[in-house]
Short mmCIF file of C-alpha atoms in Angstrom, two decimals:
data_model
loop_
_atom_site.label_atom_id
_atom_site.label_comp_id
_atom_site.label_asym_id
_atom_site.label_seq_id
_atom_site.Cartn_x
_atom_site.Cartn_y
_atom_site.Cartn_z
CA MET A 15 -18.56 -5.70 10.10
CA ARG A 16 -14.85 -6.51 9.77
CA VAL A 17 -13.21 -4.19 7.24
CA VAL A 18 -9.63 -4.34 5.95
CA ILE A 19 -8.47 -0.97 4.60
CA ALA A 20 -5.55 -0.77 2.16
CA LEU A 21 -4.29 2.81 2.44
CA GLY A 22 -1.97 4.02 -0.31
CA GLY A 23 1.40 5.54 0.55
CA ASN A 24 0.49 8.53 -1.61
CA ALA A 25 -2.28 9.33 0.85
CA LEU A 26 0.48 10.33 3.27
CA LEU A 27 2.66 12.08 0.74
CA HIS A 28 0.71 13.52 -2.17
CA ARG A 29 2.31 13.82 -5.57
CA GLY A 30 4.46 16.93 -5.77
CA GLU A 31 4.64 17.48 -2.00
CA ARG A 32 7.95 17.79 -0.18
CA ALA A 33 8.70 14.74 1.96
CA ASP A 34 8.86 16.80 5.18
CA ALA A 35 7.73 15.09 8.37
CA ALA A 36 5.25 17.89 9.14
CA THR A 37 3.53 17.41 5.78
CA GLN A 38 3.19 13.67 6.23
CA ILE A 39 2.03 13.96 9.84
CA LEU A 40 -0.72 16.34 8.71
CA ASN A 41 -1.78 13.94 5.93
CA ALA A 42 -1.68 10.98 8.33
CA ALA A 43 -3.90 12.88 10.76
CA HIS A 44 -6.43 13.43 7.97
CA ALA A 45 -6.39 9.72 7.08
CA ALA A 46 -6.69 8.77 10.74
CA GLU A 47 -9.78 10.95 11.11
CA GLN A 48 -11.51 9.07 8.28
CA ILE A 49 -10.47 5.73 9.76
CA ALA A 50 -11.64 6.68 13.26
CA ARG A 51 -15.11 7.57 11.99
CA LEU A 52 -15.42 4.13 10.46
CA ALA A 53 -14.01 2.41 13.56
CA THR A 54 -16.94 3.60 15.67
CA HIS A 55 -19.12 1.11 13.79
CA HIS A 56 -16.77 -1.60 12.48
CA GLN A 57 -13.72 -3.72 13.26
CA ILE A 58 -10.83 -2.13 11.37
CA LEU A 59 -7.48 -3.39 10.11
CA VAL A 60 -5.36 -0.83 8.24
CA VAL A 61 -2.64 -1.94 5.82
CA HIS A 62 -0.77 1.15 4.64
CA GLY A 63 1.56 1.73 1.73
CA ASN A 64 5.07 3.15 1.98
CA GLY A 65 6.32 3.66 -1.58
CA PRO A 66 7.37 7.31 -1.25
CA GLN A 67 8.69 6.83 2.28
CA VAL A 68 10.77 3.68 1.75
CA GLY A 69 12.23 5.15 -1.43
CA LEU A 70 13.30 8.28 0.44
CA LEU A 71 14.95 6.24 3.21
CA ALA A 72 16.71 4.05 0.65
CA GLU A 73 18.12 7.09 -1.13
CA GLU A 74 19.28 8.68 2.13
CA SER A 75 20.86 5.42 3.26
CA GLU A 76 22.72 4.92 0.00
CA ARG A 77 24.11 8.47 0.14
CA ASP A 78 25.30 8.25 3.76
CA PRO A 79 29.13 8.41 3.60
CA THR A 80 29.47 6.82 7.04
CA LEU A 81 27.94 3.53 5.85
CA GLU A 82 29.80 0.81 3.98
CA ARG A 83 26.54 0.05 2.18
CA GLY A 84 22.94 1.22 2.43
CA TYR A 85 20.42 -0.50 4.66
CA PRO A 86 18.55 -3.41 3.01
CA LEU A 87 14.99 -2.86 1.84
CA ASP A 88 13.41 -5.27 4.34
CA THR A 89 14.89 -3.25 7.20
CA LEU A 90 13.75 0.02 5.65
CA VAL A 91 10.22 -1.37 5.23
CA ALA A 92 10.20 -2.22 8.94
CA GLU A 93 11.40 1.30 9.69
CA THR A 94 8.53 2.84 7.72
CA GLN A 95 6.06 0.56 9.49
CA GLY A 96 7.12 2.04 12.81
CA MET A 97 7.05 5.63 11.54
CA ILE A 98 3.74 5.54 9.65
CA GLY A 99 2.09 3.22 12.17
CA TYR A 100 3.01 5.68 14.92
CA TRP A 101 1.47 8.60 13.03
CA LEU A 102 -1.74 6.73 12.24
CA ALA A 103 -2.09 5.30 15.76
CA GLN A 104 -1.65 8.76 17.24
CA GLY A 105 -4.30 10.20 14.94
CA VAL A 106 -6.86 7.46 15.52
CA GLY A 107 -6.21 7.59 19.27
CA ARG A 108 -6.94 11.29 19.43
CA HIS A 109 -10.38 10.74 17.91
CA LEU A 110 -11.13 7.51 19.80
CA PRO A 111 -9.39 7.84 23.18
CA ASP A 112 -11.33 4.90 24.67
CA VAL A 113 -10.59 2.48 21.81
CA PRO A 114 -7.30 0.54 21.83
CA VAL A 115 -5.07 1.05 18.78
CA ALA A 116 -2.02 -1.10 17.95
CA ALA A 117 0.59 -0.71 15.20
CA LEU A 118 2.55 -3.91 14.55
CA VAL A 119 5.86 -4.40 12.81
CA THR A 120 4.82 -7.21 10.48
CA GLN A 121 6.85 -9.84 8.61
CA VAL A 122 5.62 -11.47 5.40
CA VAL A 123 7.09 -14.72 4.12
CA VAL A 124 7.94 -14.78 0.41
CA ASP A 125 9.52 -17.36 -1.89
CA ALA A 126 13.14 -16.54 -2.78
CA ALA A 127 12.48 -18.17 -6.18
CA ASP A 128 9.49 -15.93 -6.93
CA PRO A 129 9.68 -14.69 -10.56
CA GLY A 130 9.09 -11.15 -9.29
CA PHE A 131 12.77 -10.99 -8.37
CA ASP A 132 13.68 -11.23 -12.06
CA HIS A 133 11.27 -8.49 -13.15
CA PRO A 134 11.35 -5.45 -10.81
CA GLU A 135 8.15 -3.42 -11.20
CA LYS A 136 7.26 -1.98 -7.78
CA PRO A 137 7.79 1.83 -7.85
CA ILE A 138 9.30 3.44 -4.75
CA GLY A 139 10.61 6.88 -3.92
CA PRO A 140 10.35 10.16 -5.80
CA CYS A 141 10.37 10.89 -9.51
CA TYR A 142 13.79 11.74 -10.96
CA PRO A 143 14.77 13.62 -14.10
CA GLU A 144 16.06 11.36 -16.86
CA SER A 145 19.69 12.44 -16.30
CA ASP A 146 19.54 11.53 -12.59
CA ALA A 147 17.91 8.18 -13.36
CA GLU A 148 20.67 7.36 -15.83
CA ARG A 149 23.33 8.32 -13.28
CA LEU A 150 21.79 6.22 -10.51
CA THR A 151 21.44 3.26 -12.86
CA THR A 152 25.18 3.44 -13.51
CA GLU A 153 26.28 4.21 -9.95
CA ARG A 154 23.96 1.96 -7.95
CA GLY A 155 22.51 -0.52 -10.42
CA TRP A 156 18.97 0.71 -9.79
CA THR A 157 16.20 0.02 -12.28
CA PHE A 158 13.83 2.81 -13.35
CA VAL A 159 10.50 3.07 -15.12
CA ARG A 160 9.19 6.14 -16.89
CA GLU A 161 6.05 7.70 -15.42
CA ARG A 162 4.05 10.80 -16.28
CA HIS A 163 6.14 13.04 -13.99
CA GLY A 164 9.60 11.54 -14.50
CA TYR A 165 11.46 8.32 -13.71
CA ARG A 166 10.86 6.22 -10.58
CA ARG A 167 12.97 3.45 -9.15
CA VAL A 168 11.39 -0.01 -9.33
CA VAL A 169 12.31 -2.96 -7.11
CA PRO A 170 11.34 -6.65 -6.92
CA SER A 171 7.87 -7.35 -5.55
CA PRO A 172 7.35 -11.06 -4.80
CA GLN A 173 3.94 -12.45 -3.89
CA PRO A 174 3.15 -12.79 -0.17
CA GLU A 175 2.75 -16.34 1.07
CA ARG A 176 2.17 -15.95 4.80
CA VAL A 177 1.88 -13.16 7.37
CA VAL A 178 3.94 -14.20 10.40
CA GLU A 179 1.94 -12.11 12.88
CA LEU A 180 -1.50 -13.26 11.65
CA PRO A 181 -2.53 -14.91 14.97
CA VAL A 182 -1.66 -11.73 16.90
CA ILE A 183 -3.63 -9.56 14.46
CA ALA A 184 -6.67 -11.85 14.78
CA ARG A 185 -6.61 -11.73 18.59
CA LEU A 186 -6.32 -7.95 18.61
CA LEU A 187 -9.25 -7.52 16.21
CA ASP A 188 -11.38 -9.91 18.26
CA ALA A 189 -10.59 -7.79 21.33
CA GLY A 190 -11.90 -4.62 19.64
CA THR A 191 -8.52 -3.11 18.77
CA VAL A 192 -8.01 -0.92 15.71
CA VAL A 193 -5.01 -2.66 14.15
CA ILE A 194 -2.36 -1.20 11.82
CA ALA A 195 -0.36 -4.07 10.31
CA GLY A 196 1.27 -5.27 7.12
CA GLY A 197 2.53 -1.74 6.48
CA GLY A 198 4.41 -1.37 3.23
CA GLY A 199 3.38 -4.95 2.43
CA GLY A 200 5.27 -6.17 5.49
CA ALA A 201 8.99 -6.74 5.82
CA PRO A 202 9.76 -9.57 3.35
CA VAL A 203 11.43 -12.60 4.91
CA SER A 204 12.25 -16.17 4.01
CA GLY A 205 10.74 -19.17 5.77
CA ASP A 206 13.42 -18.99 8.46
CA LEU A 207 12.70 -15.26 8.97
CA THR A 208 15.80 -14.00 7.17
CA GLY A 209 15.22 -10.59 5.58
CA ILE A 210 14.93 -10.44 1.79
CA GLU A 211 15.72 -7.45 -0.42
CA ALA A 212 12.33 -6.53 -1.88
CA VAL A 213 9.10 -4.61 -1.27
CA VAL A 214 5.89 -6.65 -1.18
CA ASP A 215 2.78 -5.04 -2.63
CA LYS A 216 0.58 -3.79 0.21
CA ASP A 217 -2.66 -4.45 -1.71
CA ALA A 218 -1.72 -8.11 -2.16
CA VAL A 219 -0.96 -8.39 1.56
CA ALA A 220 -4.22 -6.63 2.42
CA ALA A 221 -6.13 -9.13 0.25
CA LEU A 222 -4.29 -12.05 1.90
CA LEU A 223 -5.05 -10.76 5.39
CA ALA A 224 -8.67 -9.98 4.49
CA THR A 225 -9.12 -13.52 3.20
CA GLN A 226 -7.51 -15.24 6.17
CA LEU A 227 -9.26 -13.02 8.72
CA GLU A 228 -12.64 -13.56 7.00
CA ALA A 229 -13.19 -9.85 6.48
CA ASP A 230 -16.61 -8.75 5.27
CA LEU A 231 -15.12 -6.10 2.99
CA LEU A 232 -11.76 -5.09 1.53
CA ALA A 233 -11.54 -1.34 0.91
CA ILE A 234 -8.64 -0.18 -1.27
CA LEU A 235 -8.08 3.57 -1.04
CA THR A 236 -6.19 5.52 -3.66
CA ASP A 237 -5.88 9.05 -5.07
CA VAL A 238 -8.64 8.65 -7.67
CA PRO A 239 -12.37 8.17 -6.95
CA TYR A 240 -12.88 5.14 -9.21
CA VAL A 241 -11.17 2.48 -11.23
CA TYR A 242 -11.21 3.88 -14.77
CA ALA A 243 -11.39 2.10 -18.08
CA ASP A 244 -8.99 3.56 -20.67
CA TYR A 245 -7.40 5.70 -17.96
CA GLY A 246 -5.52 8.76 -19.21
CA THR A 247 -7.11 8.69 -22.65
CA PRO A 248 -10.02 10.68 -24.17
CA ARG A 249 -12.12 7.53 -23.70
CA GLN A 250 -11.56 7.45 -19.92
CA ARG A 251 -14.68 6.46 -17.99
CA PRO A 252 -15.34 5.32 -14.42
CA ILE A 253 -16.19 1.73 -13.61
CA THR A 254 -18.79 1.74 -10.84
CA THR A 255 -19.45 -2.01 -10.60
CA ALA A 256 -17.71 -5.03 -12.07
CA SER A 257 -17.02 -8.69 -11.53
CA PRO A 258 -13.51 -10.13 -11.36
CA ASP A 259 -14.12 -11.92 -14.66
CA LYS A 260 -15.01 -8.63 -16.34
CA LEU A 261 -11.91 -6.88 -15.05
CA ASP A 262 -9.65 -9.70 -16.22
CA GLY A 263 -10.22 -8.50 -19.75
CA ASP A 264 -9.07 -4.94 -19.05
CA SER A 265 -5.53 -3.56 -18.91
CA PHE A 266 -4.40 -1.59 -15.87
CA THR A 267 -1.07 0.06 -15.14
CA PRO A 268 1.53 -2.23 -13.46
CA GLY A 269 2.74 -0.76 -10.19
CA SER A 270 -0.33 1.50 -9.95
CA MET A 271 -3.96 0.42 -10.48
CA GLY A 272 -2.94 -3.01 -11.78
CA PRO A 273 -1.96 -4.49 -8.38
CA LYS A 274 -5.07 -3.00 -6.75
CA VAL A 275 -7.39 -4.64 -9.26
CA ALA A 276 -5.46 -7.93 -9.02
CA ALA A 277 -5.72 -7.91 -5.22
CA ALA A 278 -9.41 -7.04 -5.38
CA CYS A 279 -10.13 -9.89 -7.77
CA ALA A 280 -8.13 -12.37 -5.67
CA PHE A 281 -10.06 -11.54 -2.50
CA SER A 282 -13.45 -11.49 -4.20
CA ARG A 283 -12.87 -14.83 -5.91
CA ALA A 284 -11.53 -16.47 -2.75
CA THR A 285 -14.35 -15.30 -0.49
CA GLY A 286 -17.30 -14.27 -2.66
CA ARG A 287 -17.30 -11.00 -0.74
CA PRO A 288 -17.09 -7.45 -2.11
CA VAL A 289 -14.17 -5.11 -2.62
CA ALA A 290 -14.48 -1.34 -2.82
CA ILE A 291 -11.88 0.86 -4.53
CA GLY A 292 -12.10 4.62 -4.11
CA ALA A 293 -10.78 7.83 -2.61
CA LEU A 294 -9.72 8.28 1.02
CA ASP A 295 -11.89 11.38 1.43
CA GLU A 296 -14.92 9.27 0.53
CA LEU A 297 -14.05 6.36 2.84
CA ALA A 298 -17.44 6.04 4.55
CA ARG A 299 -19.26 6.19 1.20
CA VAL A 300 -16.77 3.79 -0.40
CA VAL A 301 -17.49 1.28 2.37
CA ASP A 302 -21.29 1.64 2.15
CA GLY A 303 -21.20 1.34 -1.65
CA THR A 304 -22.36 4.83 -2.62
CA SER A 305 -18.97 5.91 -4.00
CA GLY A 306 -16.06 4.27 -5.76
CA THR A 307 -15.84 1.03 -7.71
CA ARG A 308 -17.53 -2.09 -6.31
CA ILE A 309 -16.09 -5.49 -7.30
CA GLN A 310 -17.78 -8.78 -6.52
CA PRO A 311 -18.54 -12.06 -8.29
CA SER A 312 -21.52 -12.20 -10.59
CA THR A 313 -24.58 -13.74 -9.02
#
């Protein structure tokens, strides 16, 4: 079975953890162990997130007094692809020394006229106190959104149109390679491969790749075991199975569960195949349908 795994950036840097390399390497090793177990039975493509990591690099770049201006987001996304892809490839390789593993720096074509550029909503980086968010809004023109633990920077997130390296990814999967690609949603570029200042949603890219590669299953991993109705309220309850049409009537948080559900519905509608959303620690059970939320068209 061909499985595309969308691995959240928070799986590598849990909420409240310091962004030290040692911490993230340890978390990546744990994720890689789960992925390696699955790769003994299935073809695997991993599309990882990078929200905490790209936000950290952006902040460091902006503060660097030796630079005239900070590095653009497309370049920083590519940088996180190399870093996180390296950690995951190392981890999978340790568990599967006889299986080839490849991490690709991936470009994703977006439309410069995408309305997402006018409405930034993709959270990146750490949470800031309100006073720091106000200061950074004034000093750097950043946009922030209030979350449960503080204020996070939000950036434009245009829809992916095409993955430049798709033919390479397909050949590697056909050859039995565990592939890590589309990290951080891919480095956003225009049609002529000019970098664009944005961060593409990794779940949307995972759904696009899963559709074009004719994956049997899209597995979206997050830090909660299910998609929840009325999340964060006294009426909160897990959704174990649902159709895309049923989920269209529910409201999910933009920049969090909302993009995951949207990506799941897009893949399921396009292919008629299932999507599983659940926790990393339950990956094998999420894939076999005994844990997490299962989304597929009504029959």
